[in-house]
PDB file of C-alpha atoms in Angstrom:
ATOM      1  CA  UNK A 826     213.064   8.983 -83.166  1.00  0.00           C
ATOM      2  CA  UNK A 827     211.281   7.569 -85.794  1.00  0.00           C
ATOM      3  CA  UNK A 828     211.009   9.872 -88.847  1.00  0.00           C
ATOM      4  CA  UNK A 829     209.375  10.010 -92.567  1.00  0.00           C
ATOM      5  CA  UNK A 830     210.993  12.212 -95.373  1.00  0.00           C
ATOM      6  CA  UNK A 831     208.995  13.525 -98.200  1.00  0.00           C
ATOM      7  CA  UNK A 832     211.352  15.560-100.297  1.00  0.00           C
ATOM      8  CA  UNK A 833     208.751  16.917-102.845  1.00  0.00           C
ATOM      9  CA  UNK A 834     206.125  19.416-101.499  1.00  0.00           C
ATOM     10  CA  UNK A 835     204.396  19.743-104.926  1.00  0.00           C
ATOM     11  CA  UNK A 836     204.415  17.681-107.975  1.00  0.00           C
ATOM     12  CA  UNK A 837     203.041  18.691-111.025  1.00  0.00           C
ATOM     13  CA  UNK A 838     202.306  16.477-113.865  1.00  0.00           C
ATOM     14  CA  UNK A 839     200.591  16.353-117.414  1.00  0.00           C
ATOM     15  CA  UNK A 840     197.735  13.730-117.372  1.00  0.00           C
ATOM     16  CA  UNK A 841     199.154  10.389-118.735  1.00  0.00           C
ATOM     17  CA  UNK A 842     202.664  10.726-117.423  1.00  0.00           C
ATOM     18  CA  UNK A 843     204.106   8.404-114.824  1.00  0.00           C
ATOM     19  CA  UNK A 844     203.825   9.196-111.107  1.00  0.00           C
ATOM     20  CA  UNK A 845     206.554   8.852-108.635  1.00  0.00           C
ATOM     21  CA  UNK A 846     206.366  10.368-105.046  1.00  0.00           C
ATOM     22  CA  UNK A 847     209.312   9.702-102.943  1.00  0.00           C
ATOM     23  CA  UNK A 848     209.331   8.599 -99.421  1.00  0.00           C
ATOM     24  CA  UNK A 849     212.369   7.666 -97.301  1.00  0.00           C
ATOM     25  CA  UNK A 850     212.297   6.684 -93.600  1.00  0.00           C
ATOM     26  CA  UNK A 851     214.408   6.295 -90.568  1.00  0.00           C
ATOM     27  CA  UNK A 852     213.727   3.686 -87.517  1.00  0.00           C
ATOM     28  CA  UNK A 853     215.825   1.496 -85.491  1.00  0.00           C
ATOM     29  CA  UNK A 854     212.910  -1.260 -85.498  1.00  0.00           C
ATOM     30  CA  UNK A 855     213.146  -3.835 -88.074  1.00  0.00           C
ATOM     31  CA  UNK A 856     209.648  -4.774 -88.056  1.00  0.00           C
ATOM     32  CA  UNK A 857     208.477  -1.239 -89.308  1.00  0.00           C
ATOM     33  CA  UNK A 858     205.428  -0.636 -91.530  1.00  0.00           C
ATOM     34  CA  UNK A 859     204.952   1.887 -93.969  1.00  0.00           C
ATOM     35  CA  UNK A 860     201.707   3.319 -95.431  1.00  0.00           C
ATOM     36  CA  UNK A 861     200.503   6.023 -97.955  1.00  0.00           C
ATOM     37  CA  UNK A 862     197.522   7.983 -97.267  1.00  0.00           C
ATOM     38  CA  UNK A 863     195.529  10.158 -99.690  1.00  0.00           C
ATOM     39  CA  UNK A 864     193.873  13.432 -98.776  1.00  0.00           C
ATOM     40  CA  UNK A 865     191.563  14.697-101.423  1.00  0.00           C
ATOM     41  CA  UNK A 866     190.169  18.386-100.772  1.00  0.00           C
ATOM     42  CA  UNK A 867     187.199  18.727 -98.509  1.00  0.00           C
ATOM     43  CA  UNK A 868     187.446  14.798 -97.789  1.00  0.00           C
ATOM     44  CA  UNK A 869     188.969  12.654 -94.964  1.00  0.00           C
ATOM     45  CA  UNK A 870     192.474  11.127 -95.572  1.00  0.00           C
ATOM     46  CA  UNK A 871     192.283   7.376 -96.135  1.00  0.00           C
ATOM     47  CA  UNK A 872     194.502   4.556 -96.512  1.00  0.00           C
ATOM     48  CA  UNK A 873     195.787   4.097 -99.900  1.00  0.00           C
ATOM     49  CA  UNK A 874     198.176   1.089 -99.401  1.00  0.00           C
ATOM     50  CA  UNK A 875     200.434  -0.518 -96.803  1.00  0.00           C
ATOM     51  CA  UNK A 876     203.689  -2.129 -96.987  1.00  0.00           C
ATOM     52  CA  UNK A 877     204.281  -5.998 -97.229  1.00  0.00           C
ATOM     53  CA  UNK A 878     207.499  -7.940 -96.810  1.00  0.00           C
ATOM     54  CA  UNK A 879     210.726  -6.365 -97.656  1.00  0.00           C
ATOM     55  CA  UNK A 880     210.932  -6.123-101.577  1.00  0.00           C
ATOM     56  CA  UNK A 881     207.498  -7.122-102.110  1.00  0.00           C
ATOM     57  CA  UNK A 882     205.243  -4.705-104.244  1.00  0.00           C
ATOM     58  CA  UNK A 883     201.715  -3.976-102.897  1.00  0.00           C
ATOM     59  CA  UNK A 884     199.104  -2.364-105.265  1.00  0.00           C
ATOM     60  CA  UNK A 885     195.818  -0.716-104.770  1.00  0.00           C
ATOM     61  CA  UNK A 886     193.772   1.339-107.236  1.00  0.00           C
ATOM     62  CA  UNK A 887     196.374   1.657-109.914  1.00  0.00           C
ATOM     63  CA  UNK A 888     199.125   2.694-107.549  1.00  0.00           C
ATOM     64  CA  UNK A 889     201.919   0.760-106.323  1.00  0.00           C
ATOM     65  CA  UNK A 890     204.710   0.819-103.679  1.00  0.00           C
ATOM     66  CA  UNK A 891     207.736  -1.671-102.836  1.00  0.00           C
ATOM     67  CA  UNK A 892     209.339  -1.686 -99.355  1.00  0.00           C
ATOM     68  CA  UNK A 893     213.020  -1.483 -99.748  1.00  0.00           C
ATOM     69  CA  UNK A 894     214.655  -1.757 -96.271  1.00  0.00           C
ATOM     70  CA  UNK A 895     218.090  -1.591 -97.670  1.00  0.00           C
ATOM     71  CA  UNK A 896     217.516   1.690 -98.687  1.00  0.00           C
ATOM     72  CA  UNK A 897     214.907   2.680 -96.072  1.00  0.00           C
ATOM     73  CA  UNK A 898     212.343   3.680 -98.820  1.00  0.00           C
ATOM     74  CA  UNK A 899     208.543   3.188 -99.935  1.00  0.00           C
ATOM     75  CA  UNK A 900     208.103   5.392-103.170  1.00  0.00           C
ATOM     76  CA  UNK A 901     204.648   5.538-104.387  1.00  0.00           C
ATOM     77  CA  UNK A 902     204.156   5.088-108.335  1.00  0.00           C
ATOM     78  CA  UNK A 903     201.680   4.994-110.921  1.00  0.00           C
ATOM     79  CA  UNK A 904     202.186   4.207-114.513  1.00  0.00           C
ATOM     80  CA  UNK A 905     199.790   6.969-115.920  1.00  0.00           C
ATOM     81  CA  UNK A 906     198.500  10.146-113.963  1.00  0.00           C
ATOM     82  CA  UNK A 907     194.810  10.869-114.105  1.00  0.00           C
ATOM     83  CA  UNK A 908     193.253  14.155-113.267  1.00  0.00           C
ATOM     84  CA  UNK A 909     191.251  12.686-110.433  1.00  0.00           C
ATOM     85  CA  UNK A 910     194.769  11.663-108.826  1.00  0.00           C
ATOM     86  CA  UNK A 911     195.175  15.371-107.773  1.00  0.00           C
ATOM     87  CA  UNK A 912     195.264  15.197-103.956  1.00  0.00           C
ATOM     88  CA  UNK A 913     197.686  15.343-100.955  1.00  0.00           C
ATOM     89  CA  UNK A 914     199.728  12.168-100.516  1.00  0.00           C
ATOM     90  CA  UNK A 915     201.188  11.328 -97.019  1.00  0.00           C
ATOM     91  CA  UNK A 916     203.753   8.568 -96.417  1.00  0.00           C
ATOM     92  CA  UNK A 917     203.343   7.184 -92.862  1.00  0.00           C
ATOM     93  CA  UNK A 918     205.697   4.896 -90.666  1.00  0.00           C
ATOM     94  CA  UNK A 919     204.748   2.765 -87.711  1.00  0.00           C
ATOM     95  CA  UNK A 920     208.023   1.815 -86.219  1.00  0.00           C
ATOM     96  CA  UNK A 921     208.028  -0.999 -83.908  1.00  0.00           C
ATOM     97  CA  UNK A 922     208.379   0.740 -80.769  1.00  0.00           C
ATOM     98  CA  UNK A 923     206.139   3.746 -81.526  1.00  0.00           C
ATOM     99  CA  UNK A 924     203.125   2.436 -79.648  1.00  0.00           C
ATOM    100  CA  UNK A 925     200.635   1.907 -82.427  1.00  0.00           C
ATOM    101  CA  UNK A 926     201.106   5.554 -83.495  1.00  0.00           C
ATOM    102  CA  UNK A 927     201.864   6.695 -87.052  1.00  0.00           C
ATOM    103  CA  UNK A 928     204.542   9.234 -87.989  1.00  0.00           C
ATOM    104  CA  UNK A 929     203.330  11.168 -91.061  1.00  0.00           C
ATOM    105  CA  UNK A 930     205.769  12.811 -93.477  1.00  0.00           C
ATOM    106  CA  UNK A 931     205.297  16.410 -94.478  1.00  0.00           C
ATOM    107  CA  UNK A 932     203.157  15.310 -97.547  1.00  0.00           C
ATOM    108  CA  UNK A 933     203.238  15.845-101.237  1.00  0.00           C
ATOM    109  CA  UNK A 934     200.673  17.895-103.082  1.00  0.00           C
ATOM    110  CA  UNK A 935     200.208  16.002-106.789  1.00  0.00           C
ATOM    111  CA  UNK A 936     198.622  18.324-109.358  1.00  0.00           C
ATOM    112  CA  UNK A 937     197.583  16.450-112.563  1.00  0.00           C
ATOM    113  CA  UNK A 938     196.897  19.049-115.494  1.00  0.00           C
ATOM    114  CA  UNK A 939     195.447  18.168-118.822  1.00  0.00           C
TER     115      UNK A 939
ATOM    116  CA  UNK B 573     177.287   6.463 -92.140  1.00  0.00           C
ATOM    117  CA  UNK B 574     180.594   8.192 -90.913  1.00  0.00           C
ATOM    118  CA  UNK B 575     182.408   6.040 -88.393  1.00  0.00           C
ATOM    119  CA  UNK B 576     184.464   8.973 -86.929  1.00  0.00           C
ATOM    120  CA  UNK B 577     182.540  12.127 -86.367  1.00  0.00           C
ATOM    121  CA  UNK B 578     184.095  15.526 -85.355  1.00  0.00           C
ATOM    122  CA  UNK B 579     182.125  18.497 -83.695  1.00  0.00           C
ATOM    123  CA  UNK B 580     182.127  21.313 -84.398  1.00  0.00           C
ATOM    124  CA  UNK B 581     183.233  21.365 -88.053  1.00  0.00           C
ATOM    125  CA  UNK B 582     184.317  24.893 -87.800  1.00  0.00           C
ATOM    126  CA  UNK B 583     185.166  27.103 -84.904  1.00  0.00           C
ATOM    127  CA  UNK B 584     186.319  30.649 -84.347  1.00  0.00           C
ATOM    128  CA  UNK B 585     187.622  31.932 -81.125  1.00  0.00           C
ATOM    129  CA  UNK B 586     190.009  34.647 -79.775  1.00  0.00           C
ATOM    130  CA  UNK B 587     193.323  34.678 -78.383  1.00  0.00           C
ATOM    131  CA  UNK B 588     193.070  33.318 -74.743  1.00  0.00           C
ATOM    132  CA  UNK B 589     189.841  31.384 -75.430  1.00  0.00           C
ATOM    133  CA  UNK B 590     188.616  28.244 -74.385  1.00  0.00           C
ATOM    134  CA  UNK B 591     188.181  25.601 -76.976  1.00  0.00           C
ATOM    135  CA  UNK B 592     186.652  21.852 -76.846  1.00  0.00           C
ATOM    136  CA  UNK B 593     186.967  19.580 -80.194  1.00  0.00           C
ATOM    137  CA  UNK B 594     184.788  16.607 -79.834  1.00  0.00           C
ATOM    138  CA  UNK B 595     185.269  13.130 -81.531  1.00  0.00           C
ATOM    139  CA  UNK B 596     183.123  10.013 -81.422  1.00  0.00           C
ATOM    140  CA  UNK B 597     184.056   6.773 -83.091  1.00  0.00           C
ATOM    141  CA  UNK B 598     181.616   3.850 -83.797  1.00  0.00           C
ATOM    142  CA  UNK B 599     184.303   1.468 -85.121  1.00  0.00           C
ATOM    143  CA  UNK B 600     184.773  -0.179 -81.597  1.00  0.00           C
ATOM    144  CA  UNK B 601     188.442   0.687 -81.950  1.00  0.00           C
ATOM    145  CA  UNK B 602     190.803   0.752 -78.931  1.00  0.00           C
ATOM    146  CA  UNK B 603     192.912   3.675 -80.327  1.00  0.00           C
ATOM    147  CA  UNK B 604     192.110   7.392 -81.061  1.00  0.00           C
ATOM    148  CA  UNK B 605     194.273  10.191 -82.064  1.00  0.00           C
ATOM    149  CA  UNK B 606     194.385  13.648 -82.577  1.00  0.00           C
ATOM    150  CA  UNK B 607     196.340  15.269 -85.339  1.00  0.00           C
ATOM    151  CA  UNK B 608     196.747  18.832 -86.792  1.00  0.00           C
ATOM    152  CA  UNK B 609     197.426  19.440 -90.389  1.00  0.00           C
ATOM    153  CA  UNK B 610     199.380  22.424 -91.418  1.00  0.00           C
ATOM    154  CA  UNK B 611     200.937  23.252 -94.605  1.00  0.00           C
ATOM    155  CA  UNK B 612     204.640  22.306 -94.733  1.00  0.00           C
ATOM    156  CA  UNK B 613     204.180  20.376 -91.644  1.00  0.00           C
ATOM    157  CA  UNK B 614     202.018  17.544 -92.708  1.00  0.00           C
ATOM    158  CA  UNK B 615     199.879  15.701 -90.091  1.00  0.00           C
ATOM    159  CA  UNK B 616     201.272  16.082 -86.600  1.00  0.00           C
ATOM    160  CA  UNK B 617     200.096  13.948 -83.740  1.00  0.00           C
ATOM    161  CA  UNK B 618     199.024  15.908 -80.656  1.00  0.00           C
ATOM    162  CA  UNK B 619     197.870  13.174 -78.314  1.00  0.00           C
ATOM    163  CA  UNK B 620     196.367   9.526 -78.516  1.00  0.00           C
ATOM    164  CA  UNK B 621     194.695   7.018 -76.312  1.00  0.00           C
ATOM    165  CA  UNK B 622     194.447   3.235 -76.301  1.00  0.00           C
ATOM    166  CA  UNK B 623     191.468   3.274 -74.089  1.00  0.00           C
ATOM    167  CA  UNK B 624     189.011   5.064 -71.868  1.00  0.00           C
ATOM    168  CA  UNK B 625     190.938   7.048 -69.259  1.00  0.00           C
ATOM    169  CA  UNK B 626     194.357   6.581 -71.164  1.00  0.00           C
ATOM    170  CA  UNK B 627     196.277   9.343 -72.566  1.00  0.00           C
ATOM    171  CA  UNK B 628     199.548   9.313 -74.568  1.00  0.00           C
ATOM    172  CA  UNK B 629     201.589  12.298 -75.291  1.00  0.00           C
ATOM    173  CA  UNK B 630     202.009  12.840 -78.963  1.00  0.00           C
ATOM    174  CA  UNK B 631     204.672  14.857 -80.886  1.00  0.00           C
ATOM    175  CA  UNK B 632     203.256  18.382 -80.397  1.00  0.00           C
ATOM    176  CA  UNK B 633     201.546  18.258 -77.383  1.00  0.00           C
ATOM    177  CA  UNK B 634     202.155  21.842 -76.118  1.00  0.00           C
ATOM    178  CA  UNK B 635     199.102  24.018 -75.317  1.00  0.00           C
ATOM    179  CA  UNK B 636     196.728  20.895 -75.660  1.00  0.00           C
ATOM    180  CA  UNK B 637     195.063  18.640 -73.136  1.00  0.00           C
ATOM    181  CA  UNK B 638     192.919  15.605 -74.142  1.00  0.00           C
ATOM    182  CA  UNK B 639     190.555  13.286 -72.388  1.00  0.00           C
ATOM    183  CA  UNK B 640     189.107  10.079 -73.529  1.00  0.00           C
ATOM    184  CA  UNK B 641     185.945   9.676 -71.428  1.00  0.00           C
ATOM    185  CA  UNK B 642     184.670   6.201 -73.156  1.00  0.00           C
ATOM    186  CA  UNK B 643     185.926   4.193 -75.795  1.00  0.00           C
ATOM    187  CA  UNK B 644     183.853   5.966 -78.133  1.00  0.00           C
ATOM    188  CA  UNK B 645     184.709   9.755 -77.016  1.00  0.00           C
ATOM    189  CA  UNK B 646     188.070  11.413 -77.240  1.00  0.00           C
ATOM    190  CA  UNK B 647     188.131  15.200 -76.510  1.00  0.00           C
ATOM    191  CA  UNK B 648     190.746  17.892 -77.423  1.00  0.00           C
ATOM    192  CA  UNK B 649     191.151  21.026 -74.864  1.00  0.00           C
ATOM    193  CA  UNK B 650     192.629  24.217 -75.757  1.00  0.00           C
ATOM    194  CA  UNK B 651     192.467  26.142 -72.482  1.00  0.00           C
ATOM    195  CA  UNK B 652     194.297  29.375 -73.612  1.00  0.00           C
ATOM    196  CA  UNK B 653     194.087  29.363 -77.241  1.00  0.00           C
ATOM    197  CA  UNK B 654     196.758  31.077 -79.475  1.00  0.00           C
ATOM    198  CA  UNK B 655     196.907  32.229 -83.236  1.00  0.00           C
ATOM    199  CA  UNK B 656     199.600  29.225 -83.460  1.00  0.00           C
ATOM    200  CA  UNK B 657     196.881  26.802 -82.964  1.00  0.00           C
ATOM    201  CA  UNK B 658     195.009  27.993 -85.942  1.00  0.00           C
ATOM    202  CA  UNK B 659     194.999  24.896 -87.781  1.00  0.00           C
ATOM    203  CA  UNK B 660     192.774  21.840 -89.447  1.00  0.00           C
ATOM    204  CA  UNK B 661     192.253  19.297 -86.717  1.00  0.00           C
ATOM    205  CA  UNK B 662     191.778  15.604 -87.612  1.00  0.00           C
ATOM    206  CA  UNK B 663     190.599  12.775 -85.166  1.00  0.00           C
ATOM    207  CA  UNK B 664     191.125   9.164 -86.063  1.00  0.00           C
ATOM    208  CA  UNK B 665     190.597   5.709 -84.710  1.00  0.00           C
ATOM    209  CA  UNK B 666     192.260   2.462 -85.307  1.00  0.00           C
ATOM    210  CA  UNK B 667     192.513  -1.054 -83.815  1.00  0.00           C
ATOM    211  CA  UNK B 668     195.546  -2.293 -82.153  1.00  0.00           C
ATOM    212  CA  UNK B 669     197.007  -4.710 -84.582  1.00  0.00           C
ATOM    213  CA  UNK B 670     200.509  -3.913 -85.845  1.00  0.00           C
ATOM    214  CA  UNK B 671     199.225  -3.157 -89.446  1.00  0.00           C
ATOM    215  CA  UNK B 672     196.461  -0.660 -88.117  1.00  0.00           C
ATOM    216  CA  UNK B 673     194.564   1.321 -90.556  1.00  0.00           C
ATOM    217  CA  UNK B 674     193.651   4.840 -89.308  1.00  0.00           C
ATOM    218  CA  UNK B 675     190.169   6.040 -89.942  1.00  0.00           C
ATOM    219  CA  UNK B 676     189.838   9.831 -90.101  1.00  0.00           C
ATOM    220  CA  UNK B 677     186.975  12.080 -89.223  1.00  0.00           C
ATOM    221  CA  UNK B 678     185.866  14.890 -91.381  1.00  0.00           C
ATOM    222  CA  UNK B 679     188.260  17.747 -89.719  1.00  0.00           C
ATOM    223  CA  UNK B 680     187.683  20.709 -87.613  1.00  0.00           C
ATOM    224  CA  UNK B 681     188.829  24.028 -88.933  1.00  0.00           C
ATOM    225  CA  UNK B 682     190.014  26.140 -86.042  1.00  0.00           C
ATOM    226  CA  UNK B 683     190.878  30.069 -86.172  1.00  0.00           C
ATOM    227  CA  UNK B 684     192.276  31.686 -83.295  1.00  0.00           C
ATOM    228  CA  UNK B 685     192.178  35.325 -83.761  1.00  0.00           C
TER     229      UNK B 685
END
């Protein structure tokens, strides 16, 4: 079945350094969509950005990600981490046959230190 | 104004107890979902529904029932609660397009003693 892998459970960075959170996925469907959701403490998770077409970069609020179907990846990046970026980040997959449900990865907790 | 409202926000029960978690959405969305969030497991789908009277099995359905009474209301039922069901539960809604965005509620923290 469909699956999403986020290899880092915790990423700790110093403010100002670049951010890269890894996400790979598995699906048999060619028309899969990938998403990044962010969950700040004591808030509801919300959509940060979604994939576009293959090899096209999508951006939102300073973060960007590119869907690479050749490597089944959708890594989240930001050029310079801010203290306010500290949160739990989920990569999610909507495969073509999954009946409109999203499959979430296990999440990566990003902690940005001064 | 919150478009997905969960109640209660916190609940404590004992093993074997009966618990109902409620969710109401005012987004006019077809789809509603129940997820549980646990450290090391992320968000896992329990049940979901694409309309009143419909129920779809998620990835971790054991020990849970759900019912969608109206387009707005989706309930999660734990009829014999166990400590393994201690978790943070999120309800969400979405429309039916393939690039759906999930809109989450504020969550219900359940403790089963």
